[in-house]
Coordinates of C-alpha atoms in Angstrom, one line a residue:
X385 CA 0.0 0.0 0.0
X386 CA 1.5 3.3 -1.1
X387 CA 1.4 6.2 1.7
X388 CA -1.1 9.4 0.4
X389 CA 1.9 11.6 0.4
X390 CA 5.6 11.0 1.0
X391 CA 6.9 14.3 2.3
X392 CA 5.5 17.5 2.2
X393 CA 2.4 19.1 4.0
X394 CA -1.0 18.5 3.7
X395 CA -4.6 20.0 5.1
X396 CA -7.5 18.0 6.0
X397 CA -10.6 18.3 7.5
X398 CA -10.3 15.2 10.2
X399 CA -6.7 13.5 11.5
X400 CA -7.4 10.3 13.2
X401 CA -4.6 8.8 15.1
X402 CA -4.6 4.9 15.5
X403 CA -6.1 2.3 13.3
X404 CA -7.6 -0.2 16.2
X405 CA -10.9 -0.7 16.9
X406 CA -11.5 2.8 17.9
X407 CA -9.8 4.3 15.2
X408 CA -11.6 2.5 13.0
X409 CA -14.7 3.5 14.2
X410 CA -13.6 6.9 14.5
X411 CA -13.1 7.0 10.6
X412 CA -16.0 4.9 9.5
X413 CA -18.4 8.2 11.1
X414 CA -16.2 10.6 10.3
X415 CA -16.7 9.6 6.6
X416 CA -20.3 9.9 6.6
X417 CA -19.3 14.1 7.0
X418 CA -16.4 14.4 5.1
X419 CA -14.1 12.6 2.6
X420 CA -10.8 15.0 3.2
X421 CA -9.6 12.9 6.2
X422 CA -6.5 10.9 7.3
X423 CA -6.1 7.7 8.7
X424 CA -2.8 7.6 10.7
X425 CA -1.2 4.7 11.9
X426 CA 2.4 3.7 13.0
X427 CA 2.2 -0.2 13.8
X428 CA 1.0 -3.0 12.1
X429 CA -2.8 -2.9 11.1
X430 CA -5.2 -5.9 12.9
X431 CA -6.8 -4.3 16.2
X432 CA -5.3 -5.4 20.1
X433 CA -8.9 -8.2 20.3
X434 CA -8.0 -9.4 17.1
X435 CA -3.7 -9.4 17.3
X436 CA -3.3 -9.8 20.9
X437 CA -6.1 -9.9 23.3
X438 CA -9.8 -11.1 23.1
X439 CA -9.3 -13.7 20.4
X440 CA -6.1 -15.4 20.7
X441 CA -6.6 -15.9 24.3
X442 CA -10.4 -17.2 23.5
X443 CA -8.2 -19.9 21.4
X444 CA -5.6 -20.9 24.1
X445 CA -8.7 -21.2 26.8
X446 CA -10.4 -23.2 24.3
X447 CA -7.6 -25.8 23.9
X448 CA -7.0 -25.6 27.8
X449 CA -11.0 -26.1 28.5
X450 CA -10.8 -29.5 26.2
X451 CA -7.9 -30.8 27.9
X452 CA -9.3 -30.0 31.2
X453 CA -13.2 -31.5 30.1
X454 CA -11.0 -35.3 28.7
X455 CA -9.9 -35.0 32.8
X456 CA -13.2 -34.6 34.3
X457 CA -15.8 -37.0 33.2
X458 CA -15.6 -39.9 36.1
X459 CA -18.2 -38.0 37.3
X460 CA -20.5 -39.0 34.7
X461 CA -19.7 -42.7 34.5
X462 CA -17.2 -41.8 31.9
X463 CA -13.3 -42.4 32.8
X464 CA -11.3 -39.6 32.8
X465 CA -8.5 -39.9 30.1
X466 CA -5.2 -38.2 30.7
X467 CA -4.7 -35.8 27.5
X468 CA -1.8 -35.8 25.2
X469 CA -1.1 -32.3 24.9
X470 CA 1.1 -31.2 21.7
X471 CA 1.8 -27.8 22.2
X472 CA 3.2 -26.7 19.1
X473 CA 0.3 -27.7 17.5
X474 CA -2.1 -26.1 20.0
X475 CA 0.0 -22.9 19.6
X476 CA -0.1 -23.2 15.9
X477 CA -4.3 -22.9 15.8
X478 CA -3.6 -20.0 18.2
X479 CA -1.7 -18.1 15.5
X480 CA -3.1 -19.6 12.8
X481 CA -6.9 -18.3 13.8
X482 CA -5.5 -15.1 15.2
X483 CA -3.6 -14.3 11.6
X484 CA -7.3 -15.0 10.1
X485 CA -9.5 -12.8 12.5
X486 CA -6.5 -9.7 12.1
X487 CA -6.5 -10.6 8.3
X488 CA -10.2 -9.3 8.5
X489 CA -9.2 -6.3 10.0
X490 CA -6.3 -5.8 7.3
X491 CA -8.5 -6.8 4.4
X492 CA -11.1 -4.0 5.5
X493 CA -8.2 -0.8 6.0
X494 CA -7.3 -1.9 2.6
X495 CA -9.7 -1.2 0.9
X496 CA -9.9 2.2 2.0
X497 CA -9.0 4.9 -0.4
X498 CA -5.5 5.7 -0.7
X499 CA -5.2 8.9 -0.2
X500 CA -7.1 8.0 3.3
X501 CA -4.5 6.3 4.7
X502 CA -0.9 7.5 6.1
X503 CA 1.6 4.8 7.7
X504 CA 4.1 6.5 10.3
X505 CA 4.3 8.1 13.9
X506 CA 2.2 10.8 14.6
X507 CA 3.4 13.8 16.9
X508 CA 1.5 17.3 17.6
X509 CA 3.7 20.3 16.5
X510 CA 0.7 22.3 17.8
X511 CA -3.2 21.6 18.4
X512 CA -3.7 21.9 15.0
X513 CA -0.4 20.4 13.0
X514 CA 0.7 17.0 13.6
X515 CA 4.3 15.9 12.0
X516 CA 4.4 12.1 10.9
X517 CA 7.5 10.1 10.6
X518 CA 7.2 7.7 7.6
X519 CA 9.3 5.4 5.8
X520 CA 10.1 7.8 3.1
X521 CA 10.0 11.5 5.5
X522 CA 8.8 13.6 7.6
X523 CA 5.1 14.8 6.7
X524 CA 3.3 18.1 8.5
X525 CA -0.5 17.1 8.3
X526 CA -3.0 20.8 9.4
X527 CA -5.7 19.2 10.4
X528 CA -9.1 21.1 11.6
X529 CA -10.4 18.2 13.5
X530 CA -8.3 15.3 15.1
X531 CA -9.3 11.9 16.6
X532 CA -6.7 10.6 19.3
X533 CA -7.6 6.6 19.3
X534 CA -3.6 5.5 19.8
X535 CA -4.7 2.4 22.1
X536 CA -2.6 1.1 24.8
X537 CA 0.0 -1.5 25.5
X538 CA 1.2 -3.2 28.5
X539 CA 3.1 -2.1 31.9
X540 CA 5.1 -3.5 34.6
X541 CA 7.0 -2.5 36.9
X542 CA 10.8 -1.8 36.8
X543 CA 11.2 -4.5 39.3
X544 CA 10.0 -7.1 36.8
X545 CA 13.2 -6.4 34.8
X546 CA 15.6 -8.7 36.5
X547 CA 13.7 -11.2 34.5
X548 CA 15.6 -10.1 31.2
X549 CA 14.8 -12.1 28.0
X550 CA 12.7 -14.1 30.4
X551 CA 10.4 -11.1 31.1
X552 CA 7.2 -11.4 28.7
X553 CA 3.6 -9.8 28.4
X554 CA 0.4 -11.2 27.2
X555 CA 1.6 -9.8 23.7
X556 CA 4.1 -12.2 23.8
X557 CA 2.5 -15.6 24.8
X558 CA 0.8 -15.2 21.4
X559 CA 4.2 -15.7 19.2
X560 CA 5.4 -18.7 21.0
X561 CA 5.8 -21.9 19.1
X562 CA 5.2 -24.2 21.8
X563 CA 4.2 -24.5 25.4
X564 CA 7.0 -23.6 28.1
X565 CA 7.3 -26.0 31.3
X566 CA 6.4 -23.7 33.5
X567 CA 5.6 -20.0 34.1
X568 CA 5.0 -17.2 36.8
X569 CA 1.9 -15.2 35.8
X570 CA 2.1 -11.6 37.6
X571 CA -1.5 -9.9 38.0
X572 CA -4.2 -11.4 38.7
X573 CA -6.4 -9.6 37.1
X574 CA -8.8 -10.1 33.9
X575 CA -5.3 -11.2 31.6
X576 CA -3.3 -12.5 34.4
X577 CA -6.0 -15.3 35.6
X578 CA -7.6 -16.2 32.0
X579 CA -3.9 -17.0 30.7
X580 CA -3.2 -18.7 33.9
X581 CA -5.8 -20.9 34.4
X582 CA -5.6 -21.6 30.5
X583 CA -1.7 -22.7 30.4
X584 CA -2.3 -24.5 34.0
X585 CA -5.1 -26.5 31.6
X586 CA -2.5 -27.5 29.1
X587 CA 0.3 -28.9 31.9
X588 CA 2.3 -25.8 32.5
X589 CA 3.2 -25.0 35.9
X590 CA 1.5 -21.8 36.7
X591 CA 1.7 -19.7 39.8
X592 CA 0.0 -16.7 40.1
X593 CA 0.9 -13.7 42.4
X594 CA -0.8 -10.5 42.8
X595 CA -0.8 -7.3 45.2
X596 CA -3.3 -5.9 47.2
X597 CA -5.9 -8.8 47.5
X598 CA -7.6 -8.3 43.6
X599 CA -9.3 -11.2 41.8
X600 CA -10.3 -10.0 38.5
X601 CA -13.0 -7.5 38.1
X602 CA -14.5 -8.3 41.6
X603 CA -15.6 -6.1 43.9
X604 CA -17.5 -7.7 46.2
X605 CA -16.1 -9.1 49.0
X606 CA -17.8 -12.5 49.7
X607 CA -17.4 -13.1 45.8
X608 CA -14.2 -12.3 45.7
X609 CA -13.2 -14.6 48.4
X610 CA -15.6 -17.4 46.4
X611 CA -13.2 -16.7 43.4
X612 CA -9.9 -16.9 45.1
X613 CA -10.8 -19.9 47.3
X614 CA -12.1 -21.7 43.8
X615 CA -9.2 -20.8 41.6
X616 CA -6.5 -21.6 44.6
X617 CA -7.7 -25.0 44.1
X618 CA -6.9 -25.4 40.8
X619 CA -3.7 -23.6 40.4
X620 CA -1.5 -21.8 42.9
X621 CA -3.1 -18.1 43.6
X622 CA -1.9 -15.3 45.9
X623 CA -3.8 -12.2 45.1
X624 CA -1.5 -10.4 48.1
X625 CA 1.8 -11.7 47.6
X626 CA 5.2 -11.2 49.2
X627 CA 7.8 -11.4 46.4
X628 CA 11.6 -10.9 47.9
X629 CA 13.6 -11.3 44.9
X630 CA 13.7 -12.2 40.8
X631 CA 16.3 -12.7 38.9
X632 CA 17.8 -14.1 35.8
X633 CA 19.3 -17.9 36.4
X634 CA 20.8 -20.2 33.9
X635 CA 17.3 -22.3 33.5
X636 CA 15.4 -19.1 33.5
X637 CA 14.1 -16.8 36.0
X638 CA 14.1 -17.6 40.1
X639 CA 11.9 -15.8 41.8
X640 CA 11.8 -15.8 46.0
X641 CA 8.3 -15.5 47.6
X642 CA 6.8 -16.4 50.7
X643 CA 3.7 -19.5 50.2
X644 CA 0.5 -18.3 50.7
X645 CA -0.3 -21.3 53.4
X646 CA 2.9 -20.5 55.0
X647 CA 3.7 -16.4 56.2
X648 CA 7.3 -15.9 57.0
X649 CA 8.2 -18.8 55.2
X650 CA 10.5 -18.1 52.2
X651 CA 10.0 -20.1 48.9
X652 CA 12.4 -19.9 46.1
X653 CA 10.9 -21.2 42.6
X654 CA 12.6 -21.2 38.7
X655 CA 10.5 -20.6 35.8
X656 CA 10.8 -20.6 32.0
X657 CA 9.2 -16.9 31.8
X658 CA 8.0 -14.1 34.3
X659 CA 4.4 -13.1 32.3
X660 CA 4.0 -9.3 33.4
X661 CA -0.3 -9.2 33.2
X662 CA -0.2 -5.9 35.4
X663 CA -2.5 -3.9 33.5
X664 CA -2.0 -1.3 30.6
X665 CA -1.1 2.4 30.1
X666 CA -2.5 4.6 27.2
X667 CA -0.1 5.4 24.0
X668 CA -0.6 9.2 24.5
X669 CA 3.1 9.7 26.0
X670 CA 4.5 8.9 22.2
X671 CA 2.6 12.1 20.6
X672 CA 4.2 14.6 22.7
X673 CA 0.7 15.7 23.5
X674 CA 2.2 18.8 26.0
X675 CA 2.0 20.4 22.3
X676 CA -1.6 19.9 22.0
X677 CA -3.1 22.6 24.0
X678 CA -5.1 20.2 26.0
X679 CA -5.7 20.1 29.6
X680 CA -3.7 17.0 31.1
X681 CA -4.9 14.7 34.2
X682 CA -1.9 13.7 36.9
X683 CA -1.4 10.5 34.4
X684 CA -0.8 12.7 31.8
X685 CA -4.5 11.7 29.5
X686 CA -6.0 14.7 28.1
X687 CA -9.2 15.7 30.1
X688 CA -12.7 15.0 28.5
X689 CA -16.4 14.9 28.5
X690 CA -16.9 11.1 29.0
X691 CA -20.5 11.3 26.8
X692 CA -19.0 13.1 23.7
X693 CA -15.0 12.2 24.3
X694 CA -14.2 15.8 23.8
X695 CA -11.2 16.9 25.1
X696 CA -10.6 19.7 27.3
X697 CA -8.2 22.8 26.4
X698 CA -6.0 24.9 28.1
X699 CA -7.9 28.1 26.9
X700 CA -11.0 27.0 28.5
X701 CA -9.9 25.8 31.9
X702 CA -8.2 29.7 31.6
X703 CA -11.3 31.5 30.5
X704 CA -13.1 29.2 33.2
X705 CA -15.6 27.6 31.3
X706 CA -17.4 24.2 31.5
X707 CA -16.2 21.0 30.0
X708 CA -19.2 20.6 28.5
X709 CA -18.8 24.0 26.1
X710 CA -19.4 22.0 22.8
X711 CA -16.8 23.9 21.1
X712 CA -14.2 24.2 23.7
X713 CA -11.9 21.7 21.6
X714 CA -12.0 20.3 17.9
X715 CA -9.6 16.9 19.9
X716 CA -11.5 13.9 20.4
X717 CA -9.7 10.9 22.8
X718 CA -11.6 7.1 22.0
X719 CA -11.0 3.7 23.4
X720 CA -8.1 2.5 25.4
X721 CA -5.9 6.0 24.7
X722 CA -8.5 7.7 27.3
X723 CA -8.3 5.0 29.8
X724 CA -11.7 4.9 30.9
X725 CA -13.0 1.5 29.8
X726 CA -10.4 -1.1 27.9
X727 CA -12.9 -3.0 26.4
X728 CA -13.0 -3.6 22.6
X729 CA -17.1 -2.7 22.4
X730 CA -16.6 0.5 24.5
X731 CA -14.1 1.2 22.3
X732 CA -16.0 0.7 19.3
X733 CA -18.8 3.2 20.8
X734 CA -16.6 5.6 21.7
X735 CA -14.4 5.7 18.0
X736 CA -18.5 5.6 16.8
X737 CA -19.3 9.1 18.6
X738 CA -15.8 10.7 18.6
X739 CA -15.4 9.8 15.0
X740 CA -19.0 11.8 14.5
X741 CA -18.5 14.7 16.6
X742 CA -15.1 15.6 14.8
X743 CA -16.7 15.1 11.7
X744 CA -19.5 17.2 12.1
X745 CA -17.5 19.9 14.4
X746 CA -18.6 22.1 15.6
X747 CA -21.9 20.9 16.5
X748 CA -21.4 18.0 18.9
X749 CA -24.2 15.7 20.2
X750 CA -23.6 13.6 23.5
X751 CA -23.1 10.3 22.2
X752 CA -25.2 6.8 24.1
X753 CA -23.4 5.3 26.7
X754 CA -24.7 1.4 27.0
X755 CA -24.4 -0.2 30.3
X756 CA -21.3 -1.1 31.9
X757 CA -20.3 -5.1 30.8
X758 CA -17.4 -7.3 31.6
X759 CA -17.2 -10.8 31.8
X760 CA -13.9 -13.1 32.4
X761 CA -13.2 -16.2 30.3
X762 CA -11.8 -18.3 33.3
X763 CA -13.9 -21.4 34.3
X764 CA -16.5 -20.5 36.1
X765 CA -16.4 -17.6 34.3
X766 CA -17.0 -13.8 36.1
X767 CA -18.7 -11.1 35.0
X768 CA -19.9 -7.9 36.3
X769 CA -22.6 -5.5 35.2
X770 CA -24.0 -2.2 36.2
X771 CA -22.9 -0.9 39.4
X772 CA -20.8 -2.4 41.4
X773 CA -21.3 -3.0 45.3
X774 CA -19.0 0.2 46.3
X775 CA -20.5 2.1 43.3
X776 CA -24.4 1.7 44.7
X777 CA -23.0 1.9 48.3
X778 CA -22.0 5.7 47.2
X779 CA -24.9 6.4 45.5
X780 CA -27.7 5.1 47.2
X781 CA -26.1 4.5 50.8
X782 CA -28.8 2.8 53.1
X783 CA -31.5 2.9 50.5
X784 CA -30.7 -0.6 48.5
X785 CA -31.3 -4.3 49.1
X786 CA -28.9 -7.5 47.5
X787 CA -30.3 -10.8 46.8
X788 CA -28.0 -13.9 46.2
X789 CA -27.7 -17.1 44.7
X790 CA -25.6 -20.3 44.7
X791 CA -24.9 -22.3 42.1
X792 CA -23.4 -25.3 44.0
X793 CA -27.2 -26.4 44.4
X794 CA -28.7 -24.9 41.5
X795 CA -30.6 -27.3 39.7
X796 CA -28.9 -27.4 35.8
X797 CA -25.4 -26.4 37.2
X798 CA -25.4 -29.4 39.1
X799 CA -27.0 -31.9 36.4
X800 CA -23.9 -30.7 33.8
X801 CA -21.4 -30.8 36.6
X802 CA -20.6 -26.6 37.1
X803 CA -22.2 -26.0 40.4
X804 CA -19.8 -23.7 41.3
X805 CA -20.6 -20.1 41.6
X806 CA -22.3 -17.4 43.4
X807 CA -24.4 -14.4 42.0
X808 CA -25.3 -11.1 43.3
X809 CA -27.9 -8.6 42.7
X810 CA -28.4 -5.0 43.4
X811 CA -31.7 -3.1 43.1
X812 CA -32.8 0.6 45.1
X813 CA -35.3 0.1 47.9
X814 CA -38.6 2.1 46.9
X815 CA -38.5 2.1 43.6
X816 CA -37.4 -1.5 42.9
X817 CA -34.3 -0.4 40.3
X818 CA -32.1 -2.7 39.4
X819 CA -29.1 -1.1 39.9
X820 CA -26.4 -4.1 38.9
X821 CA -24.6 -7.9 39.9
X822 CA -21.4 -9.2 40.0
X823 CA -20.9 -13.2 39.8
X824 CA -18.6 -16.2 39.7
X825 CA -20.1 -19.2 37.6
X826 CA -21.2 -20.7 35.2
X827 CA -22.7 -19.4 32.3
X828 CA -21.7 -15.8 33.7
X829 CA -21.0 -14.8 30.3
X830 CA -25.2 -15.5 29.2
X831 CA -26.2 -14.1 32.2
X832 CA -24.0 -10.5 32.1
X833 CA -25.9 -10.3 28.9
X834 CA -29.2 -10.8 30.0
X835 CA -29.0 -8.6 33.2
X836 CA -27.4 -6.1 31.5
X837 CA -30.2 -5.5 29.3
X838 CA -32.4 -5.4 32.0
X839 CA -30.4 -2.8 33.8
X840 CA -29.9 -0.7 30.2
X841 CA -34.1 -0.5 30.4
X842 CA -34.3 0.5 33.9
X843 CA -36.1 -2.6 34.7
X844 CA -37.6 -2.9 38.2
X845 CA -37.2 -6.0 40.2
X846 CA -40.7 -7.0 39.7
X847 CA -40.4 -6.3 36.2
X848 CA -37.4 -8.8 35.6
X849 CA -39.5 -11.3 37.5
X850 CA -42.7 -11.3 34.9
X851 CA -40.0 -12.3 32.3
X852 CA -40.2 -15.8 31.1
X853 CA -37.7 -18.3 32.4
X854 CA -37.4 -21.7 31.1
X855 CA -37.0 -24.9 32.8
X856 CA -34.4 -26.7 33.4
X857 CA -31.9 -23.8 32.6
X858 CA -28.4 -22.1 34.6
X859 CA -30.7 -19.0 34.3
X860 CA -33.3 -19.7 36.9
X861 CA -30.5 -19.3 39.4
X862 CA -30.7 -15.5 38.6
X863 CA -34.5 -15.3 39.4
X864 CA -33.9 -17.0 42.7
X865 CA -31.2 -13.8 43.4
X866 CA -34.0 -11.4 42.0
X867 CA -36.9 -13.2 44.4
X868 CA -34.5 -12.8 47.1
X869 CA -33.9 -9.1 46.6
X870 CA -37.7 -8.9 45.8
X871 CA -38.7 -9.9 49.1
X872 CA -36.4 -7.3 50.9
X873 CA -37.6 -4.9 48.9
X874 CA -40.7 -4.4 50.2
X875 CA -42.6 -2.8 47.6
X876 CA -45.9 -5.1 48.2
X877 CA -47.3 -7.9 47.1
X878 CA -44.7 -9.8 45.6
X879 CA -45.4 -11.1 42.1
X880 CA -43.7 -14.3 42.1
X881 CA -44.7 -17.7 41.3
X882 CA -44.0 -20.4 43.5
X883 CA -42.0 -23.6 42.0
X884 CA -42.1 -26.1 44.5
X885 CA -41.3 -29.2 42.9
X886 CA -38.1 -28.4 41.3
X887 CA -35.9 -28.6 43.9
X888 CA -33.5 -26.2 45.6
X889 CA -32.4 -23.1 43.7
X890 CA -34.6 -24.1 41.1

């Protein structure tokens, strides 16, 4: 693909910086206003899901979840079969499928126009003038509008460096060509534990450390406990580790920790690789954004309006006027590059309305805002929608009830073998909102989805309980939480039906 200019200058209407999912977005809309706008991007096109995150590691748990089901059948009559695990091939699907979802995402910036498209690294020069570094020069693009939707990569801390060439990040896993022997997983969070629990599947020796006491997404304390205690039995887990030393050995990297069953008691350990899962940081330190104009946060992201992701200037925070002032900056900040939701279908919505405002600048419309959705792809799986526990403790203080359900007696989970798992549910005491849940267990993933379209209606409690729920289904778990909550409620006669033949948890 040739670049739309080689060296030189050039003016357009709308500069969007990036080429993920956001930036993508960002264009698409941008289009339907203008054609004189600019695609920029300095890596390799294919979006994080697709190159490095959501898909590949949907294709490792996939191979780890079949080894794991040959190993777990006695309890069906069946007899468990120990599973010959290749792992260059299993790593060869992994790359294999993830090269065919990226090469959709290739195929489609392809076949937009050339003169659309720019590769090389984009700096401001000032808010309206960003230099790119290409292949072939330096060229000064003027642009009226611009798009920020640079994505983010991973971070670690420097301590994790001792590890040298044994030091990796989820990036990384992805490229391998076979399995290692055995691995230290840092970060226990969404990353850390779905990669963990998937390479424990397929015979690696995992251990996974953390700090602070995090599992996941999970805020709730009970469920959070549910999840460590559950995982810890599968593979070794210390969300609040005490890590005294790493370094670089002949066999790979030794790391000195005290055990989790045993305080004081120092542990010393060698692994193949030290896999860094300890969150991301946004790529806005590469575009020398002090040049910008833009009013900076202590983490150095440009300030915005969360609803149309326009960015705040210096001028206005001067002439003291509100963020909201629809024209106080023709910069737009989308997806993982404004740090405030990392998921690929936030991302999408937010490339979606920054891509529109900037292309219809200066009129700006506040852009929809679907409920808050995240699941985990461990086994049971998590997920959490809505408010969290701490978010409807702040906003509605005494004035909310919780119902519960678990899943160790719930009638399907326990006929397919996954009663594991506990659910919560959140609704506001008068008015019977549902507010939001968090869960471990199975089927999490189903049931995110159907409570969070609940919650996106402002369904009432009573409400969610005149919907239809089939029999013998994982999903009647979640109308036992909601009659629970129901009943605290106290908004009347309670509209439920009683089941009493179906057992416990039905």
């Amino acid at each position: 693909m040739s670049n739309s200019t080689s060296t030189g200058q050039r003016k357009v209407d709308v500069a969007i910086i990036g080429a993920g999912t956001a930036g993508l977005a960002a264009y698409r809309a941008a289009a339907e206003h203008t054609d004189n706008l600019l695609l920029i991007e300095s890596g390799a096109y294919g979006t994080t899901c697709a190159r490095v995150g959501c898909m590949p590691s949907k294709l490792l748990i996939a191979a780890a979840d079949a080894a794991h089901h040959q190993q777990h059948t006695s309890l069906f009559g069946i007899a468990d079969q120990q599973p010959i695990i290749d792992g260059k091939q299993v790593m060869a699907r992994v790359k294999s499928e993830r090269d065919r979802f990226a090469g959709f995402v290739v195929d489609s910036v392809e076949s937009f126009p050339d003169n659309h498209k720019l590769r090389g690294r984009a700096e401001f020069v000032s808010p309206h003038v960003l230099s790119v570094k290409t292949d072939q020069g330096t060229v000064l693009i003027e642009a009226d509008r611009i798009v920020i939707a640079t994505g983010s990569r991973p971070t670690y801390p420097a301590f994790f460096n001792q590890a040298e060439d044994r030091l990796v990040v989820n990036d990384d896993v992805f490229e391998w060509d076979d399995l290692p022997e055995s691995v230290a997983v840092f970060g226990p969070g969404v990353i850390g534990l779905e990669l963990g629990q998937a390479l424990s599947r397929l015979g690696v020796r995992v251990r996974v450390f953390g700090v602070g006491g995090s599992v996941g997404p999970l805020v709730d304390p009970d469920i959070k406990a549910y999840a460590e205690k559950t995982f810890h039995q599968e593979f070794y887990l210390d969300p609040d580790a005490k890590v005294h030393s790493i370094q670089r050995v002949q066999d790979g990297v030794s790391i000195e920790f005290d055990l989790k069953a045993h305080p004081g008691e120092r542990h010393q350990e060698t692994f193949d690789y030290l896999l860094a899962a300890t969150g991301r940081t946004a790529n806005i330190d590469t575009l020398n954004i002090a040049n910008s104009g833009l009013v900076l946060n202590d983490r150095g992201i440009p300030e915005l309006n969360p609803f149309t992701l326009q960015a705040k200037s210096i001028e206005e925070e001067e002439n003291g006027n509100p963020a909201t002032n629809p024209t106080s900056s023709h910069i737009f900040v989308a997806g993982d590059a404004n740090n405030y939701i990392p998921l690929l279908h936030e991302a999408a919505d937010e490339g979606r309305i920054a891509g529109g405002n900037a292309g219809q600048f200066p009129t700006v419309f506040s852009g929809k805002r679907r409920t808050p959705i995240g699941v985990v792809f461990t086994s049971p799986q998590m997920m959490t929608v809505g408010l969290n526990i701490r978010q409807v403790e702040e906003r509605c203080q005494h004035c909310f009830e919780v119902g519960e359900v678990s899943f160790e007696d719930q009638g399907s989970s326990r006929v397919m073998g996954v009663n594991q798992g506990l659910l919560k549910v959140y609704a506001e005491q008068g008015t019977g909102l549902f507010l939001g849940a968090e869960m471990i267990g199975p089927s999490a993933e189903h049931i995110a989805h159907l409570l969070s379209w609940a919650a996106q209606q402002r369904m009432t409690v009573p409400q969610m309980l005149e919907m239809p729920f089939y029999h013998p289904v994982i999903e009647e778990g979640v109308r036992t939480a909601l009659r629970d909550v129901n009943a605290k409620l106290n908004l009347g006669p309670a509209m439920i039906e009683r089941c009493l033949d179906c057992g416990p948890g039905a």
